[in-house]
C-alpha cells in the first residue's frame, strides 16, 4: 500500500498542462529530475542530475532548475484540469528524468492520481530493479518504455549503461502489465539502419501479450539549446535529423511482424 | 443521426467571384446620400416614419443596380464591391472633415472620386441641425459630454450611425413573403379604432411599414427586369439560362414565399442587403441560418431538383456576397472596428425551441462555405451544448485549423440561463443567436442595442490617483486623496465611486441617443420583420420589439484586477511603496520612454499636465488659453522643463522601473490562481452588477458585456500607465482575456481563470481569445484534444472562446517582437509549449516545420 497522506517529497523540474501527445486525452505531464542513463541525444539534459542545478533561461538570465515538492502540492496543480481529463479520457503522465528513480514519490503520486480516478501513464527507461518495477505495475494504466538498442555494447556506449536490465524488465512487463508501448528514439549513426531497427522489432514481437505497439520516434535537436544553458556541450552537434522519407524503410523493417508500428508518439 | 455531411469542393465560379470582390479599392459612393436628401427635402411636412419610408422608396427606385459577372445571387447597393454609401441622416460632419484624407488613412481607407466629393459637399449643408447625432448631443448633460471628451467611454457607434445589431425574422419572410407581411399590416390597420389614443401614430407607422415593403418588392423587380434584359443579349447559352433563372427568382421573391432553396437564398439576400440600405447600423446578423434554410434544402434535395454540390455553390455565393457590403466609419472608429467588417453574425448548431439538438445538413454546409471561401464574413458562430454531436465540433475545428479565426464557439449552458434571467422565455432563450461580435439575443424579437458604448475601465483608475482631475479639469468625483488612504478598502471604494460615476454618465449618453433614434432614426422596413412592431404599431426604435436591451461593454477587467491586487499586496500588505510613489512611477511611465501615439510628444504632455495640476492644487483656475501658453513654453524649452519636472513626476527612471518589477512579480489573472482570479471576478462584478440596475427609454434593461471588439488598442493609446504595470498608451487587455503575456501556464490555466468570471451576468457577451499554432491542432490527437478543450472550458461555465491559429509570418513576427506574442501556443515535439519560452534555434526549427503543419 502506497503512502496516501500527500507528504512524500520528490524532485521535479516542470509541470506541463495541456499535453496531448503523451498518452490518451488531455494530460498533465510531471517531469521528474534524476536519471540513471546518460543518453547522448537526451532532449531534456536538465532532467539527468538528481539535484537542483543552475540553468540559464532562454534569454540568458541565471536561474535554477529543479524543485522539491510534495505529492500533495503536485496534486493541487493536477486537479485544476480535472474537467479536461474527464472530457478527454486524459490524466497524468510521469516523465522526466526517470520516475522509477524516485519510486516512493512516484508511486505515492500515481496512487493519488488513481484515488482521484485519473488515467496514469509513465515514460520510462525501465532501468530499475524488478522489485521497483513490480511496485509500479498496479499503479500505471499505460507504460511507455524505450528500447534504444539490442546490442549491449552500443547501448552502454551511447546511454552509459548496458541494456540487459532493460530487456529483462521488458520481458517481465510484457507478461505482467496489460498495456506496454515500446518506443525507439531513432538516432542517426546510432540505430538508424533497417537491421538495428529490425532487431528491436523482432525482440518486441517475441514478448508477451502486454505489448501493444512499437513507436519509432525520429531524432530531433530540440534539446540542443538547453545544453548551452546548462554550461554543457552537446555531443551530437553535427548530426542532422532524419528526413521523413528516411523513416519509411525503418518503419517497413519494423512492420514485418504482427505488432502495430507507427512513426511518432 | 439527424444530419448528412456532404463532401464538396469550391467551384471556379466562386473563386472568380471572390477574386473580383477583392479586385478593386473600396469606394465611398454618393448616390444614396443624394437620393435621401431629395426625399427629405420633399417630405418636410410629413411625420418621421412616413419620411423614412418615402426616402427608402425613393432610394430603392433610383439607386444604381448591377448584376455582376458569374453571379447567381444578385443585389448590391454600391456600384463597386466592398464600397459604402453615405447615411447623412445620422451624422455627416466627420465625413465632410475627412473627405480628403479618407483615401490615405491607415485603417480601412476609402477612395472618393471627385464627382462623389462634389455631390456630397453639395448636400451636407441641408443636414445641419437635422441629424440623429446632433439631437442626441442636445439631450446629453454637460457632465456627460465632459466625460466623453475625456475618453472615459464612447457611445460613438450609435451616436454617429444607425443602430443595427439586430437579427430579423428571415424565416418569416421566406415562409410568408413580403406580401404576407403586407397582408398582416392591412389586417392590423383594419383592426385599429380611430378613437384609440395612439391611433394616429400606429396608423402612420403601419402605412410607412407597408410602403417600405412595397419599395423592397419593386426593387427586386428592377433586378428581374435587368436580368431579363441581360439574358436577351447574352450569347452564352449557359449564362443566359442562369440569367433567366435569376429573373424568375427576383420576380417571385421577396414578394412571395420561397418555393425553392435557391429562391430562399435570394430572398434572404434581398432582406440582408436592404436592411443595410435603409440604415448603416452594422452587425445585421443572419442568425440561425441553418435552421430557417434547412426546410428548403431538405425539400429540394429529397425531390432531386438540387444536388448537394449545386446547393453548396449557391451557399458559397451568398458567403461572397456577405463580404461585398461595407461601411465607412470615421477615422477613430475605423481603428476600433478595423478590417471593414460588418459583423454579420451567422450561427449554426445549438438547440431547438423544445430543447433538442438543432444540428442539420445545413449546419455543415455553412461551415463548409467558410472552409471554402476563407473570408472574414459571415462572422460564423457555433452554439455548443452538452448534446452537440462530435461530428459538428470536428468540422468546426477543421475550419479553425484554416487560421481564419472562425468559427467562434458559444456555450448554450451559460447563455440560455443568462437570457432567461433577462426575461426571455425558455423557448425563446433556446433559440438565441449571436449578434455582431459575441452578443446573444433571440432573433426576430429583440432590439438589443448591443454595442451601446465602450467603457474603458482603466480611465476611472487614473482618476483614483488624481481625485477625479484630468488635464486640469475636475472630470470625476473628488474621491479621497491617495495620500489619505489608510486601507485597501479606501482604495477600492474610490475606484468604485469613480467607476459608477462614469457609468451614470454613460447611461445618460445612451438614453439621449436612444431618444434621438426614436425621433429621427426610425426604421419602418426593418421593423416589419421584428415581432411585435406591427402589433404595437411602433418601430423597433420606438419600443416595438418584444425584448429591449441596452448593452454597453466594459473592458480592462484583467488590468484593473491585476492592478488592484498589486496595490493590495505591495502598498497595503507589504508596504513596499506608497500610493504616492506608485503614482509618481506611473507618471514616469515606469521609467520607460513613452511610446506616444503619432504626432504627440508625451513628455511635453506629461509636463504640461504636471504644471497645470500643481496650479490647480494651489487653488488657481486654469483656462484653455493658459494651457496653450504653458504648452508653447514647454515645447520651446523642453529640456529645461524636463529637468525641472522630470518625466512629469520627479521620480528617477530606475526607481520607477523597480516599482514595476515588483508589480510584475505579483500573481496575475490568467494562471488559474485563485487570488488574482477572484480579484478580476470582483472587478467584473463592479461593472456588470452596477450596469444592470438601469432601464432604457424603450422600456428594456441595461445588461453589460465584457468585450472591446478591437477598441482596446485605440482606446489604450488614450490611457496612461496603470497599476498593473501596463505602460502608457499600450493596448488594454482584450475582452475578458488575461493581460497579454501575463498568462504563462498554457491554454487550460488561462481558460480556467477566465471561466472563473461570472459570464452569465455579463449577458451582453464576453470574449476570450486564445492563440494556437496550427501544429497544436494537427493530427487526430490534436484535433480531438482541441474539441475537448472547448467542451471542458464550457463545463467550467465559460461563455465564448475563439482561436487564432497562426501561421509562419506571425511566427517570424513573434521572433522580432516577442513581447506581443507571449501566450502563443506551439506544439514542440511530444508536447505543446509557449512559443516565446523557446530558444531561438528551437523557434527556427518550428518555423521551418510550420508549412508542413499548415497543409490541410
GROMACS .gro file of C-alpha atoms in nm, chain B residues 160-304:
model
  145
  425UNK     CA    1  -2.294   5.869  -3.539
  426UNK     CA    2  -2.457   5.569  -3.708
  427UNK     CA    3  -2.769   5.362  -3.728
  428UNK     CA    4  -2.824   5.107  -3.453
  429UNK     CA    5  -2.809   4.781  -3.645
  430UNK     CA    6  -2.721   4.494  -3.409
  431UNK     CA    7  -3.029   4.307  -3.496
  432UNK     CA    8  -3.140   3.977  -3.639
  433UNK     CA    9  -3.475   3.999  -3.814
  434UNK     CA   10  -3.718   3.713  -3.870
  435UNK     CA   11  -3.573   3.596  -4.203
  436UNK     CA   12  -3.766   3.271  -4.169
  437UNK     CA   13  -4.096   3.456  -4.171
  438UNK     CA   14  -4.011   3.637  -4.496
  439UNK     CA   15  -3.919   3.303  -4.653
  440UNK     CA   16  -4.244   3.146  -4.531
  441UNK     CA   17  -4.490   3.430  -4.592
  442UNK     CA   18  -4.319   3.657  -4.842
  443UNK     CA   19  -4.334   4.034  -4.806
  444UNK     CA   20  -4.685   4.024  -4.946
  445UNK     CA   21  -4.771   3.813  -4.644
  446UNK     CA   22  -4.628   4.084  -4.418
  447UNK     CA   23  -4.830   4.347  -4.605
  448UNK     CA   24  -5.136   4.134  -4.551
  449UNK     CA   25  -5.065   4.126  -4.178
  450UNK     CA   26  -5.024   4.505  -4.173
  451UNK     CA   27  -5.352   4.556  -4.356
  452UNK     CA   28  -5.534   4.331  -4.113
  453UNK     CA   29  -5.384   4.525  -3.822
  454UNK     CA   30  -5.478   4.854  -3.984
  455UNK     CA   31  -5.834   4.732  -4.030
  456UNK     CA   32  -5.847   4.649  -3.661
  457UNK     CA   33  -5.741   4.994  -3.544
  458UNK     CA   34  -6.006   5.215  -3.387
  459UNK     CA   35  -5.992   5.581  -3.469
  460UNK     CA   36  -6.071   5.654  -3.108
  461UNK     CA   37  -5.765   5.472  -2.976
  462UNK     CA   38  -5.530   5.718  -2.807
  463UNK     CA   39  -5.236   5.603  -3.018
  464UNK     CA   40  -5.439   5.552  -3.336
  465UNK     CA   41  -5.258   5.822  -3.529
  466UNK     CA   42  -4.902   5.713  -3.464
  467UNK     CA   43  -4.986   5.346  -3.515
  468UNK     CA   44  -5.166   5.414  -3.838
  469UNK     CA   45  -4.876   5.618  -3.971
  470UNK     CA   46  -4.617   5.360  -3.872
  471UNK     CA   47  -4.816   5.080  -4.035
  472UNK     CA   48  -4.863   5.273  -4.356
  473UNK     CA   49  -4.494   5.357  -4.360
  474UNK     CA   50  -4.409   4.993  -4.299
  475UNK     CA   51  -4.632   4.884  -4.586
  476UNK     CA   52  -4.478   5.141  -4.818
  477UNK     CA   53  -4.129   5.018  -4.726
  478UNK     CA   54  -4.219   4.658  -4.809
  479UNK     CA   55  -4.369   4.764  -5.140
  480UNK     CA   56  -4.048   4.951  -5.215
  481UNK     CA   57  -3.844   4.638  -5.145
  482UNK     CA   58  -4.063   4.429  -5.374
  483UNK     CA   59  -4.032   4.688  -5.650
  484UNK     CA   60  -3.655   4.691  -5.604
  485UNK     CA   61  -3.641   4.314  -5.665
  486UNK     CA   62  -3.849   4.367  -5.980
  487UNK     CA   63  -3.582   4.604  -6.109
  488UNK     CA   64  -3.338   4.313  -6.084
  489UNK     CA   65  -3.582   4.081  -6.258
  490UNK     CA   66  -3.611   4.326  -6.544
  491UNK     CA   67  -3.235   4.377  -6.564
  492UNK     CA   68  -3.175   4.002  -6.567
  493UNK     CA   69  -3.424   3.955  -6.850
  494UNK     CA   70  -3.260   4.231  -7.049
  495UNK     CA   71  -2.917   4.084  -6.994
  496UNK     CA   72  -3.043   3.737  -7.089
  497UNK     CA   73  -3.185   3.883  -7.408
  498UNK     CA   74  -2.844   3.992  -7.526
  499UNK     CA   75  -2.637   3.713  -7.372
  500UNK     CA   76  -2.467   3.491  -7.631
  501UNK     CA   77  -2.354   3.223  -7.392
  502UNK     CA   78  -2.635   2.972  -7.353
  503UNK     CA   79  -2.536   2.863  -7.002
  504UNK     CA   80  -2.516   3.215  -6.868
  505UNK     CA   81  -2.837   3.304  -7.048
  506UNK     CA   82  -3.018   3.025  -6.867
  507UNK     CA   83  -2.871   3.145  -6.539
  508UNK     CA   84  -2.989   3.500  -6.603
  509UNK     CA   85  -3.335   3.374  -6.691
  510UNK     CA   86  -3.342   3.185  -6.364
  511UNK     CA   87  -3.228   3.498  -6.177
  512UNK     CA   88  -3.512   3.689  -6.345
  513UNK     CA   89  -3.765   3.427  -6.231
  514UNK     CA   90  -3.625   3.433  -5.876
  515UNK     CA   91  -3.642   3.811  -5.847
  516UNK     CA   92  -3.994   3.816  -5.986
  517UNK     CA   93  -4.107   3.582  -5.708
  518UNK     CA   94  -3.903   3.681  -5.404
  519UNK     CA   95  -3.904   3.851  -5.161
  520UNK     CA   96  -4.269   3.926  -5.255
  521UNK     CA   97  -4.385   3.565  -5.235
  522UNK     CA   98  -4.296   3.272  -5.009
  523UNK     CA   99  -3.979   3.098  -5.130
  524UNK     CA  100  -4.066   2.789  -5.332
  525UNK     CA  101  -3.711   2.654  -5.360
  526UNK     CA  102  -3.376   2.664  -5.181
  527UNK     CA  103  -3.239   2.896  -5.449
  528UNK     CA  104  -3.529   3.138  -5.404
  529UNK     CA  105  -3.490   3.122  -5.028
  530UNK     CA  106  -3.125   3.226  -5.056
  531UNK     CA  107  -3.210   3.509  -5.297
  532UNK     CA  108  -3.491   3.627  -5.071
  533UNK     CA  109  -3.257   3.617  -4.771
  534UNK     CA  110  -3.003   3.824  -4.958
  535UNK     CA  111  -3.252   4.097  -5.052
  536UNK     CA  112  -3.356   4.128  -4.688
  537UNK     CA  113  -2.993   4.137  -4.572
  538UNK     CA  114  -2.896   4.395  -4.833
  539UNK     CA  115  -3.195   4.623  -4.789
  540UNK     CA  116  -3.166   4.646  -4.412
  541UNK     CA  117  -2.814   4.774  -4.480
  542UNK     CA  118  -2.952   5.022  -4.732
  543UNK     CA  119  -3.219   5.157  -4.500
  544UNK     CA  120  -2.963   5.224  -4.226
  545UNK     CA  121  -2.588   5.198  -4.180
  546UNK     CA  122  -2.612   5.025  -3.845
  547UNK     CA  123  -2.373   4.733  -3.857
  548UNK     CA  124  -2.395   4.379  -3.716
  549UNK     CA  125  -2.706   4.298  -3.916
  550UNK     CA  126  -2.687   3.933  -3.827
  551UNK     CA  127  -2.834   3.648  -4.029
  552UNK     CA  128  -2.867   3.447  -3.707
  553UNK     CA  129  -2.979   3.084  -3.726
  554UNK     CA  130  -2.934   3.042  -4.100
  555UNK     CA  131  -2.907   2.664  -4.071
  556UNK     CA  132  -3.249   2.649  -3.901
  557UNK     CA  133  -3.457   2.863  -4.133
  558UNK     CA  134  -3.284   2.748  -4.455
  559UNK     CA  135  -3.286   2.377  -4.385
  560UNK     CA  136  -3.651   2.303  -4.479
  561UNK     CA  137  -3.587   2.440  -4.830
  562UNK     CA  138  -3.263   2.248  -4.871
  563UNK     CA  139  -3.421   1.926  -4.750
  564UNK     CA  140  -3.720   1.957  -4.980
  565UNK     CA  141  -3.509   2.023  -5.292
  566UNK     CA  142  -3.257   1.750  -5.214
  567UNK     CA  143  -3.529   1.496  -5.148
  568UNK     CA  144  -3.719   1.596  -5.460
  569UNK     CA  145  -3.399   1.552  -5.657
   0.00000   0.00000   0.00000
